[in-house]
XYZ file of C-alpha atoms in Angstrom:
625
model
C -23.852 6.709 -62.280
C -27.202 5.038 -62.756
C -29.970 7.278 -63.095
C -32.184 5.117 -60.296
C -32.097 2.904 -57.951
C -32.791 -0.820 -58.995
C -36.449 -1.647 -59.551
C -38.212 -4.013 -56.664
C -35.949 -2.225 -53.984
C -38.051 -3.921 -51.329
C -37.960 -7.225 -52.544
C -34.254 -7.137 -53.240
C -33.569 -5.706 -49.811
C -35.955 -6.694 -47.331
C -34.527 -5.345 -43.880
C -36.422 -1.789 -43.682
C -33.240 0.155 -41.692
C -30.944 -1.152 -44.539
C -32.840 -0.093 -47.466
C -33.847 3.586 -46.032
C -29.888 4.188 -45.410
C -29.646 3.177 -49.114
C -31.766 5.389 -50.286
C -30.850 8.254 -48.383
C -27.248 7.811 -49.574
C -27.990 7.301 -53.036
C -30.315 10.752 -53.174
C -29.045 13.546 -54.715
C -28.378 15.241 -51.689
C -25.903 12.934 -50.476
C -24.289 11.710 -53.884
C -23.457 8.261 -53.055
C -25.504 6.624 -56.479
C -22.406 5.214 -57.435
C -22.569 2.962 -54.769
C -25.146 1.116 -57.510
C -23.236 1.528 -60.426
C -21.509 -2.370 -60.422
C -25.255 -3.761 -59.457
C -26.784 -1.533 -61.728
C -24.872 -1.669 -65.324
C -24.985 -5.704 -64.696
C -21.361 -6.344 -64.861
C -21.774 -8.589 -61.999
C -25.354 -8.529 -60.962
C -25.564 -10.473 -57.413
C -28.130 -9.364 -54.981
C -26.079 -11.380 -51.604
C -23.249 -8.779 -52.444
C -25.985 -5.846 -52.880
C -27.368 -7.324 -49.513
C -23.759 -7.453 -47.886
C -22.912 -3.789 -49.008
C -25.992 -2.543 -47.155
C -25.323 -4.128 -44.175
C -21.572 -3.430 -44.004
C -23.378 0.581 -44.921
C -25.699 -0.152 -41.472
C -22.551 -1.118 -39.621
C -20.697 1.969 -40.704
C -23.384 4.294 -39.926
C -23.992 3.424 -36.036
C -20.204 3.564 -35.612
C -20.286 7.566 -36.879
C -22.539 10.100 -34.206
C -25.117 10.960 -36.190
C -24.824 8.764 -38.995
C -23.510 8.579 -42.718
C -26.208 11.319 -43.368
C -24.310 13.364 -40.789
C -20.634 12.066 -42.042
C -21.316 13.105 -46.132
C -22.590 16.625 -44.860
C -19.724 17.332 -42.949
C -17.623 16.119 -45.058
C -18.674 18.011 -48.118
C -18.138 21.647 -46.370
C -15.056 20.624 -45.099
C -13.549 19.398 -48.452
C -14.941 22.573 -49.991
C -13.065 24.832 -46.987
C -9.846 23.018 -47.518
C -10.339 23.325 -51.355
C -11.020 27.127 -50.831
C -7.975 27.152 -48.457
C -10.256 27.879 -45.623
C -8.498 28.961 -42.440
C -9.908 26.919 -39.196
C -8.321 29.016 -37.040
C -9.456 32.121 -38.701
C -10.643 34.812 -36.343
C -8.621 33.007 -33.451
C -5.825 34.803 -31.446
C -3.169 33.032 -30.407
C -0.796 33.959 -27.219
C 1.214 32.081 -24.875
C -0.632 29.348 -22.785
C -1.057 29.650 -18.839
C 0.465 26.259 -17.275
C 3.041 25.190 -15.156
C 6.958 24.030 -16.046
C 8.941 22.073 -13.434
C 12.488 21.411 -12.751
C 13.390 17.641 -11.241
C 15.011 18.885 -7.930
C 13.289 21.650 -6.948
C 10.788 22.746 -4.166
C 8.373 23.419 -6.419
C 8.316 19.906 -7.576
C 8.404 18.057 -4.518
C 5.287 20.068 -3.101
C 3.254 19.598 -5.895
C 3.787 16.138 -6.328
C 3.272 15.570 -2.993
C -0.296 16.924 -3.129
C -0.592 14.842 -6.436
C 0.102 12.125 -4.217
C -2.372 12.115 -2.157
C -4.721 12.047 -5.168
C -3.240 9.064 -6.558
C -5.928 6.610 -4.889
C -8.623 8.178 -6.626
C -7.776 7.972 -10.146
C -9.133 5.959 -13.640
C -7.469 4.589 -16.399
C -7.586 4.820 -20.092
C -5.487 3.077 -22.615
C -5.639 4.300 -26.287
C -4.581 1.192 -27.590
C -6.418 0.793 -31.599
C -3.013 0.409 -33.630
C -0.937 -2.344 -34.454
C 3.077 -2.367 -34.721
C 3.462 -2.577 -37.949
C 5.233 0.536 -37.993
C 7.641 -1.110 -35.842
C 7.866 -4.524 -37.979
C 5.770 -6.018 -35.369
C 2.415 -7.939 -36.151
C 0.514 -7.755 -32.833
C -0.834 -4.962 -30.822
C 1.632 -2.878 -29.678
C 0.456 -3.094 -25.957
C 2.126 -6.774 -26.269
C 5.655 -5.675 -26.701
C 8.390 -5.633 -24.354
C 9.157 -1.966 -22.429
C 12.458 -2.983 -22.245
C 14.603 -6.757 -22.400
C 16.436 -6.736 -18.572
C 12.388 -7.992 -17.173
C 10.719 -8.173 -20.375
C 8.046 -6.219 -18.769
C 5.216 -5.608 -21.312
C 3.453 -2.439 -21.883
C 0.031 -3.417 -20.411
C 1.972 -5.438 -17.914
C 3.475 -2.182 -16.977
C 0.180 -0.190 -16.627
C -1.111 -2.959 -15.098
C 1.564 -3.029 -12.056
C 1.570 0.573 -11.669
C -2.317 0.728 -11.009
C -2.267 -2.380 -8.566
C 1.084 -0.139 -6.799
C -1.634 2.847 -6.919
C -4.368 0.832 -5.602
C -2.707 -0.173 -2.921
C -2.965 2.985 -1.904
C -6.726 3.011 -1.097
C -7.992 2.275 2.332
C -11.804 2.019 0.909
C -11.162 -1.248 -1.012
C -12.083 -0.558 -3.937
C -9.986 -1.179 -6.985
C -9.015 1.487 -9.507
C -10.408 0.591 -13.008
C -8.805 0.218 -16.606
C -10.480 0.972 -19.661
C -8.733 0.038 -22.761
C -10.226 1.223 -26.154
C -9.314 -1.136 -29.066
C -9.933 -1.661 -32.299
C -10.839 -4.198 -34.640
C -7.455 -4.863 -35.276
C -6.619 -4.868 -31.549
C -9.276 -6.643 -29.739
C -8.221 -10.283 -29.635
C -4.461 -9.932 -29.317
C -5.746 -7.493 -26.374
C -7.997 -10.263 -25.205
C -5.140 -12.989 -25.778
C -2.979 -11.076 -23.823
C -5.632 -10.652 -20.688
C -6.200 -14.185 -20.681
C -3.109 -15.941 -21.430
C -1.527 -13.801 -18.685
C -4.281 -13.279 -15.995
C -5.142 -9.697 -16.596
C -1.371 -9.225 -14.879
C -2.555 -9.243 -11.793
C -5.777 -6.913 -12.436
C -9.094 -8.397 -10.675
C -11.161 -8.777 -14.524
C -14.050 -6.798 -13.292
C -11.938 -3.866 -13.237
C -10.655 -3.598 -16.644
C -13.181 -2.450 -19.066
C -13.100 -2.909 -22.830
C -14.531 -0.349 -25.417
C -14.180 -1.008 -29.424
C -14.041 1.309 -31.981
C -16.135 0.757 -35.363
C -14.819 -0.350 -38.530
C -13.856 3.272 -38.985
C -15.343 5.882 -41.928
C -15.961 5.561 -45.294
C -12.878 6.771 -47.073
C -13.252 9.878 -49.729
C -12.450 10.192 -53.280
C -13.509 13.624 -54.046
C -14.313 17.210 -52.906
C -17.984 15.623 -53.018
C -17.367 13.311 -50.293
C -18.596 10.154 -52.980
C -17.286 7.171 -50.705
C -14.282 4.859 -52.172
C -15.234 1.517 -53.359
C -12.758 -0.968 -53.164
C -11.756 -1.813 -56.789
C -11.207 -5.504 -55.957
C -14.695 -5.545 -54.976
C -17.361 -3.404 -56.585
C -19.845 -4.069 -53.569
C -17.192 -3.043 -50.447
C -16.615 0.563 -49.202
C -13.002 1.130 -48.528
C -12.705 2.517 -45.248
C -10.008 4.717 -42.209
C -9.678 4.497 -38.864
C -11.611 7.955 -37.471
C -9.297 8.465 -34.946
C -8.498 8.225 -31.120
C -10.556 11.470 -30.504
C -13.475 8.350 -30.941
C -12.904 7.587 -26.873
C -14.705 10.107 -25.389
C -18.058 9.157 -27.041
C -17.257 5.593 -26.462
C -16.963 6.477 -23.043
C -20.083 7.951 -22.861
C -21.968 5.576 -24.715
C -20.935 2.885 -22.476
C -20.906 4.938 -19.664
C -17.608 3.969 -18.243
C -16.845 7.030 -16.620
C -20.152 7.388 -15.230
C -19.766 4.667 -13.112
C -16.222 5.034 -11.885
C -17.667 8.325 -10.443
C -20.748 6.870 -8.835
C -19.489 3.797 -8.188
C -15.819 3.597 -7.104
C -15.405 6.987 -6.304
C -12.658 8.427 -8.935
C -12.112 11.808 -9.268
C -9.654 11.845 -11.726
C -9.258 10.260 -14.949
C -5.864 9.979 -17.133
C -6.057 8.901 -20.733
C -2.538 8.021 -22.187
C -1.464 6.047 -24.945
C 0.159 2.256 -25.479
C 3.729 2.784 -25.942
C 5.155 5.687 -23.646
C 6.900 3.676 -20.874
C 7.706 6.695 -19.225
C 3.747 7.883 -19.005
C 3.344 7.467 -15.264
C 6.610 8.855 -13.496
C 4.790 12.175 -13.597
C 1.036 11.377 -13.229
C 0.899 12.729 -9.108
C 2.879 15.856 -11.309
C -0.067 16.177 -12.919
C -3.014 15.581 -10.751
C -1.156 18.433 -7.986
C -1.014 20.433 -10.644
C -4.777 19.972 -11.478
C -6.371 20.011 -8.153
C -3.944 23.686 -7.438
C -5.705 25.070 -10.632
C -9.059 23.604 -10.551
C -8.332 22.509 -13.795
C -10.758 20.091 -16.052
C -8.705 18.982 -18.607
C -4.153 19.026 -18.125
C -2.323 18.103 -20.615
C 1.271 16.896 -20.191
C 3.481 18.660 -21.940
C 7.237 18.551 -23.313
C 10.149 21.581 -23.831
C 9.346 21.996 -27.845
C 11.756 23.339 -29.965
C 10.198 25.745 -32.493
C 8.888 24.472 -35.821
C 9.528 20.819 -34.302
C 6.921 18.612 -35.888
C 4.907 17.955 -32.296
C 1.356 19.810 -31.906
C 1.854 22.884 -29.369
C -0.227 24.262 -26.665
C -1.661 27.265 -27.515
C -4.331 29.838 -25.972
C -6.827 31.013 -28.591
C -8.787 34.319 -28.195
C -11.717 34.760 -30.585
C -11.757 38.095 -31.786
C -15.589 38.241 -31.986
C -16.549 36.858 -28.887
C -13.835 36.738 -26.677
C -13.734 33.497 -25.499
C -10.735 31.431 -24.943
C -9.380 28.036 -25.531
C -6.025 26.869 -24.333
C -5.718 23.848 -27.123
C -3.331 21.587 -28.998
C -2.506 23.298 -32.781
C -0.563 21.362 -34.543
C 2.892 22.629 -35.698
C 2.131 22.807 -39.477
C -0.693 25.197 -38.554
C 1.270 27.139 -35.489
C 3.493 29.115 -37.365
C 1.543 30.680 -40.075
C -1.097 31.415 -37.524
C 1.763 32.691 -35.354
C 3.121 35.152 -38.254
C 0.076 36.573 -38.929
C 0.203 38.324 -36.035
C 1.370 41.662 -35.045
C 3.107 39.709 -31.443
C 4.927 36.606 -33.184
C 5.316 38.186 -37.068
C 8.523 36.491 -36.855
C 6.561 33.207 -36.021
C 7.460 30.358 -34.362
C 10.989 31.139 -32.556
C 12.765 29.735 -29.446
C 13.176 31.939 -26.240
C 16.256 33.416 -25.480
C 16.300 32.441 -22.208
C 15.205 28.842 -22.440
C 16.239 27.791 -25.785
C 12.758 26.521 -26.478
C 9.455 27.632 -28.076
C 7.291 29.251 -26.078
C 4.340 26.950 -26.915
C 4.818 23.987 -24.999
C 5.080 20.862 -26.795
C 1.587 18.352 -26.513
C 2.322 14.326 -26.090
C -1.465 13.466 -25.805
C -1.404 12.401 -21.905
C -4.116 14.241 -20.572
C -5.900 14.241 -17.037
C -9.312 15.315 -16.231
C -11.191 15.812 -13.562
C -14.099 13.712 -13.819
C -16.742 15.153 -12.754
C -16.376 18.282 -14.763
C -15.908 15.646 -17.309
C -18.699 13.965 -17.080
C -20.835 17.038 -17.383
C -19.437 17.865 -20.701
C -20.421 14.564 -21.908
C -23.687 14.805 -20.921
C -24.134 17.715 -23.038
C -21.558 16.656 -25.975
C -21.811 12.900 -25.822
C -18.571 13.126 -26.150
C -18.604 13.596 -29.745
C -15.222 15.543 -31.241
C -14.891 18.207 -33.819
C -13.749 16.553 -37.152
C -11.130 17.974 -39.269
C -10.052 16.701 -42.797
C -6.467 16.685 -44.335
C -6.527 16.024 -48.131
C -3.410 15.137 -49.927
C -3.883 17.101 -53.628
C -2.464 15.872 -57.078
C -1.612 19.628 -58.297
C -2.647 23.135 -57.309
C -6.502 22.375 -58.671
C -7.314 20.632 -55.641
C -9.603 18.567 -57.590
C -7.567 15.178 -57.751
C -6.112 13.972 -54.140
C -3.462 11.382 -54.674
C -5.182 9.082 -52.384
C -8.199 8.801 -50.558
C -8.866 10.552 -47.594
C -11.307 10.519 -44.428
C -12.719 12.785 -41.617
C -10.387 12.262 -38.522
C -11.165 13.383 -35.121
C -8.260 13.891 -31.898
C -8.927 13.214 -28.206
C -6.640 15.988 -26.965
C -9.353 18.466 -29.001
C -12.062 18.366 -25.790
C -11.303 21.807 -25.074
C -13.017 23.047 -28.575
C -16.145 21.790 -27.429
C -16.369 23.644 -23.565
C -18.621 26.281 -22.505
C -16.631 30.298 -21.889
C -16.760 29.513 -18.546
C -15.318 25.358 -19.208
C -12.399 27.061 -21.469
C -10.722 28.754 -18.663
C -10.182 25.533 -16.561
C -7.533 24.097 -19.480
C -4.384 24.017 -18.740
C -0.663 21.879 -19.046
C 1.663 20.805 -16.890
C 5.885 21.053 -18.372
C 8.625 18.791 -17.757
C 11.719 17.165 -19.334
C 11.029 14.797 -21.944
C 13.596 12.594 -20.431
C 11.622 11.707 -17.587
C 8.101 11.665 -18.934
C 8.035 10.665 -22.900
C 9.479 8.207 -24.934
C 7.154 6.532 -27.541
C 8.018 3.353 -29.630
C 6.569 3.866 -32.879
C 9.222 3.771 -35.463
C 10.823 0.858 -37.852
C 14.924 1.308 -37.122
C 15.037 2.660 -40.729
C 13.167 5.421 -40.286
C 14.330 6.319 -36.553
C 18.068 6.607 -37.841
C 16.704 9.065 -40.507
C 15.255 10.738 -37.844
C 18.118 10.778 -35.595
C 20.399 11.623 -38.145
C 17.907 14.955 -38.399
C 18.788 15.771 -34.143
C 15.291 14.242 -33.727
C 14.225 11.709 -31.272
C 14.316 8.645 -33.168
C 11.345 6.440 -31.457
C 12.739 2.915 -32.011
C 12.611 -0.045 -29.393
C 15.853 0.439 -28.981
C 15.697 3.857 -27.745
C 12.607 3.532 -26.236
C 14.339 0.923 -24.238
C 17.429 3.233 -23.120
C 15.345 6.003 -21.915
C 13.520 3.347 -19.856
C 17.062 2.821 -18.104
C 17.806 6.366 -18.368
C 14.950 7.952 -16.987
C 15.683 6.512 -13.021
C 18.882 7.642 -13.275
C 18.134 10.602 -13.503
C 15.413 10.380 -11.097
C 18.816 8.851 -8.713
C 21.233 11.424 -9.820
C 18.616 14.394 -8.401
C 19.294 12.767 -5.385
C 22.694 12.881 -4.511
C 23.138 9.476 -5.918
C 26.729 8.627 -7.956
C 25.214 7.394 -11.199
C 26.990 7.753 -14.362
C 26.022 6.765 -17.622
C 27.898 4.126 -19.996
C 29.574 5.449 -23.664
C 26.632 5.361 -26.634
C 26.852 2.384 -28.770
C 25.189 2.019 -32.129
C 22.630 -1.242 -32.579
C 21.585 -1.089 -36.231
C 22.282 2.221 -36.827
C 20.365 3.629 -33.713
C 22.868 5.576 -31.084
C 21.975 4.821 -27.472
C 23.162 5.042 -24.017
C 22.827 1.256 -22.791
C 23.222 1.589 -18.929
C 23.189 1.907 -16.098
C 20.400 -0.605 -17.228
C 18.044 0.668 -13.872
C 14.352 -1.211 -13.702
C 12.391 0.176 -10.716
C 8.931 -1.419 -10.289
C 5.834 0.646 -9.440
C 5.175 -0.980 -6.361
C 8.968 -0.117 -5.173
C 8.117 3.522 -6.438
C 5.467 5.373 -8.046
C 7.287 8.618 -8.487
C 10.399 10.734 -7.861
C 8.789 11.677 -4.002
C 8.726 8.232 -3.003
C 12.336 6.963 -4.121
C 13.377 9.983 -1.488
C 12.593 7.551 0.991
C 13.808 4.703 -0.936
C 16.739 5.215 -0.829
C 17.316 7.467 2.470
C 21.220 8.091 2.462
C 21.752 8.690 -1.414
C 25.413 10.250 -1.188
C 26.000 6.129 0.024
C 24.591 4.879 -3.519
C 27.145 4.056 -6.340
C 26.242 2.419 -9.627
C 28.982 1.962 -12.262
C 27.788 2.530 -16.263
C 27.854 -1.176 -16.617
C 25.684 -2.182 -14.214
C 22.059 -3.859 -14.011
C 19.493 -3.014 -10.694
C 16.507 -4.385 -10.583
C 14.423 -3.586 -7.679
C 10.853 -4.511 -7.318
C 8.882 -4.501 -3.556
C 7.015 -2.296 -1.501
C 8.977 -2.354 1.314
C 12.419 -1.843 0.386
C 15.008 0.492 1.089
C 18.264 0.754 -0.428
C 20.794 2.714 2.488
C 23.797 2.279 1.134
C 24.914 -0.107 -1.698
C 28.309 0.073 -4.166
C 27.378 -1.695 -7.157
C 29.304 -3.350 -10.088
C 27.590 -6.057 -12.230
C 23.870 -7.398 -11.700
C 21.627 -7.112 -8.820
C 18.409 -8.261 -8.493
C 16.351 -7.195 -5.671
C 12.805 -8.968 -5.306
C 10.576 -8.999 -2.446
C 6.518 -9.799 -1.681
C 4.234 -7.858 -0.421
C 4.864 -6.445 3.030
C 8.512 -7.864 2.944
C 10.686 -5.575 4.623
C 13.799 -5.721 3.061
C 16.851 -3.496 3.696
C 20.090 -3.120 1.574
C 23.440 -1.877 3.626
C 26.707 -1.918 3.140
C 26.429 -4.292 0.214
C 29.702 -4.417 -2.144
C 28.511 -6.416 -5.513
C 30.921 -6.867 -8.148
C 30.043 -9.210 -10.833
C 30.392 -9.976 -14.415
C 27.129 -8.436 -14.870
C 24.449 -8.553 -17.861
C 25.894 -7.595 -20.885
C 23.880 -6.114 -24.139
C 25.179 -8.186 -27.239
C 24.301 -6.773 -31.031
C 22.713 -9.185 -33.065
C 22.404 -9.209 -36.635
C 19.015 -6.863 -38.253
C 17.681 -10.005 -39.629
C 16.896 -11.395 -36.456
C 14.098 -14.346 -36.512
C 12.591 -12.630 -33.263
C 10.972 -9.354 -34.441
C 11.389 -7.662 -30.719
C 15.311 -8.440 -31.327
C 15.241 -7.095 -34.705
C 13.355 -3.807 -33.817
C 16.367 -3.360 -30.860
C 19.403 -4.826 -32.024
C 20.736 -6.562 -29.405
C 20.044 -9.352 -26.768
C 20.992 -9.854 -23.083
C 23.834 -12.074 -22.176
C 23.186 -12.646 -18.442
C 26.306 -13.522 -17.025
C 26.422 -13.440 -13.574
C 23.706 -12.402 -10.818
C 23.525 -11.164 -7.573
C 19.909 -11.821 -6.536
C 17.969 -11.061 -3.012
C 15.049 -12.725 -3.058
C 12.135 -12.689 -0.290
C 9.266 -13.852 -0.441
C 7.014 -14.520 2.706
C 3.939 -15.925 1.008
C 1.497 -14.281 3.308
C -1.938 -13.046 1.824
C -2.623 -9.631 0.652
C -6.254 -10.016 1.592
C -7.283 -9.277 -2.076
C -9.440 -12.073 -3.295
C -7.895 -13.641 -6.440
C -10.835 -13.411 -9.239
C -8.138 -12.438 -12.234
C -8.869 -15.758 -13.854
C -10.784 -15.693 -17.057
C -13.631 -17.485 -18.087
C -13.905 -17.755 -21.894
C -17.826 -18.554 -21.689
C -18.478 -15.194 -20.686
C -18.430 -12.114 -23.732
C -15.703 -9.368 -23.549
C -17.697 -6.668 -23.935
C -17.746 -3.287 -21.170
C -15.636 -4.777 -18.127
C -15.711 -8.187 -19.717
């Protein structure tokens, strides 16, 4: 490293902010002098690239709270903790969280989602949406893909309809807003997608944009000394931070700070891009919430033990006695759990239920925003940061790669007053009818289901999108059976009844009750396609056999009875895995729409909402456009 900075500092770097930052990092506090060595030992002297690292370093440290000052010091005791095999949890209880668990079907159920219901009207938006689909062999933002290939709905399409079926709701006029964090890598395919499509539907003043930075500086050592990209001497390798970055984006925009004082929200849900079955339990959620008093809910899963999915847990401090009910994550769970008089046997299932009794965490959280906004006020928002080094050998001196400081969403609850902590709490139900991500390549999801875990593929993330009203039907009294698994591309699934209900025929299992009024008069054979999408229909009795398309505008009345269809149907044909089309490859198949039974009506009268969707590419997307 050199032994000074370069003489004529100034002169070389005229921009005050840049050079102080420099020279801060470069001290011998902070360690980052090697940040000089390629300008320094003349290899390649060039003072535009000295120029172009500083600002890049200006860039990176108004995208960190607090700074790279603040970034190097944290990181440095946190390397040194992990090094010294530091316990975070140290001096932290854990016993079983207080929540609730619900059964489709039940009493229970139905009243609480009925007083979600009514809460509906009054909720925000967020949309974690910073990664790409790479994972999945796709090259845009995952947001863009299909949720499944009978309507070729998107994902933000999706969101999109179910918050214009929510709106509807309202009797105030006011819309119900959108905010959709993205990242660098995200922002103009999210853009793209807004304009070339309208914002589906969404008036453009109520979606709201917020970016993440250009991440952290990435770490090569237990003395945080930055990575410099070895293609280019004058370039700081750097990691995403992490989604736990949306809360202080929120409050440095101030996003939820207006929905409050502005449009009225009281609730907030923050979900993320590719869980097609997010929504069918939201008014779960916010009954569950508003019966509680709760600040912060987070939707939870049946977890088996040791599964590799974070679980809710309530942590006592042993000095102070405070308590957080929080996310640990499962790697952490079960040594924490065994060193414990309680759970010395760690993490097991119940007896009774088959299941851990730490509920499993799928980072869909609602909050009541208020109480939300409070904390930010006093937090900005900002996240506890953790670090995860990968080691070479048991020295843990050498990592095999570099690492970063990461920060979670779903770890608010660390940073809430006593009195905050003991409004935390989860909502239970079946995966089945609430969670079904897409993040996998095929490859990997068959290793995965070959292991009794949920593979996360298209394709499957597709069948549970079919699967998941069925069920919802089935709880009714409807006859609904399922077709025989088939394997696309190594990836079992159950392909139909292929079901698509939109949100604006019904938001949740409460309002398909009266949806479909006489359900013992329902039949859908395991080959079959429905498709029903309008406010105002109602499906009284119906034998179906093939393809049926049901589509109606707003304030159509439209009802089905006594209506026999038999048809050749739509028909899932497996294609080859080296499909041109990467949202065949990822799935494995195509539709072959035979034959179609469609009822169609469409009255063309005004909804009295004032068409301003349309974007105009003069103005910057920046907060709400």
């Amino acid at each position: 490293m050199p032994s000074s900075l370069p003489e004529n500092l100034e002169g070389l770097i005229p921009d005050d902010t840049q050079r102080a930052l420099l020279e801060d990092l470069c001290s011998e506090e902070l360690g980052q002098a090697h940040l000089l060595d390629a300008y320094c030992e003349g290899g390649s002297v060039d003072d535009d690239k000295l120029r172009s690292l500083c600002q890049q370093l200006v860039k990176l440290d108004g995208g960190y709270p607090g700074g790279l000052r603040s970034y190097v010091q944290k990181a440095k005791k946190l390397l040194q903790d992990s090094k010294a095999g530091v316990n975070p949890l140290d001096g932290w209880a854990p016993s079983v969280p207080q929540g609730e668990s619900f059964e489709l079907g039940t009493d229970k159920y139905r009243e609480t989602e009925s007083k979600g219901m009514e809460l509906l009207e009054k909720v925000g938006f967020v949309l974690v949406a910073g990664g790409l689909g790479e994972r999945l062999g796709y090259n845009g933002a995952k947001i863009g893909l299909p949720t499944e290939s009978t309507t070729g709905t998107l994902y933000i399409e999706y969101y999109a309809s179910y918050i214009l079926a929510a709106e509807k709701k309202r009797n105030d006029g006011k819309f119900l807003p959108l905010c959709i964090m993205v990242s660098n890598d995200t922002k103009e395919p999210t853009l793209r997608l807004l304009r070339e499509n309208k914002c589906f539907g969404l008036k453009r003043r109520q979606i709201y944009i917020v970016q993440q930075g250009d991440g952290v500086p990435a770490l090569v050592d237990n003395e945080a000394h930055f990575a410099v990209d070895p293609d280019d001497p004058y370039r700081i390798i750097t990691k995403p931070h992490g989604h736990g970055d949306i809360h202080s984006l929120l409050y440095k925009e101030g996003v939820t700070k207006e929905w409050q004082e502005k449009l009225d929200i009281e609730y907030m849900v923050l979900f993320q891009d590719t869980n097609g079955l997010a929504f069918h339990t939201l008014p779960l959620l916010l009954g569950v919430s508003k019966q509680h008093g709760f600040i912060m809910n987070s939707l939870c899963v049946p977890r088996k033990a040791n599964q590799a999915i974070g679980g809710i847990t309530t942590l006592t401090n042993s000095s102070t006695g405070q308590e957080r009910t929080v996310n640990v994550e499962y790697n952490q769970l079960n040594p924490l759990l065994r060193s414990t008089e309680e759970f010395k046997d760690g993490d097991v299932n119940d007896e009774s239920t088959g299941y851990s009794p730490f509920p499993g965490n799928i980072n869909q959280l609602v909050f009541h925003l208020d109480s939300y906004n409070k904390v930010l006020e006093r937090t900005k928002g900002v996240m506890p940061d953790f670090v995860n080094p990968k080691y070479k050998d048991n020295t843990k001196t050498v990592f095999k790669k570099p690492t970063r400081l990461e920060c979670m969403m779903q770890e608010f609850p660390t940073v809430l007053s006593t009195e905050e902590s003991t409004h935390v709490g989860f909502t239970q139900a079946a995966a089945s009818i609430c969670f079904s991500p897409v993040k996998n390549a095929v490859a990997d999801g068959a290793v995965l289901q070959a292991k009794g875990t949920p593979p996360g593929t298209a394709a499957t993330g597709e069948a549970d999108q079919y699967a998941a009203p069925r069920i919802f039907l089935r709880s009714l009294g409807c006859d609904v059976k399922d077709a025989d698994p088939v394997v696309y591309n190594g990836i079992e699934v159950v392909p139909g009844p292929a079901i698509v209900f939109g949100p604006d025929f019904a938001c949740c299992q409460r309002e398909l009750e009266a949806k479909f009024p006489c359900p013992e008069k329902v039949k859908i054979s395991p080959r079959s396609t429905l498709v029903v999408r309008g406010s105002d229909v109602v499906i009284e009795s119906l034998d179906l056999d093939g393809t049926l398309v049901v589509d109606a505008g707003a304030r159509e009345a439209v009802t089905i009875k006594d209506l026999v269809v038999k048809n050749e149907g739509w028909v899932q044909v497996p294609t080859a895995d080296d499909s041109e089309k990467e949202i065949v490859r990822m799935r494995g198949f195509i539709i072959d729409r035979k034959e179609t039974e469609t009822i169609k009506a469409h009255n063309n009268k005004p909804d009295g909402i004032p068409d301003d969707s349309s974007i105009d590419d003069s103005v910057p997307y920046e907060v709400n456009f």
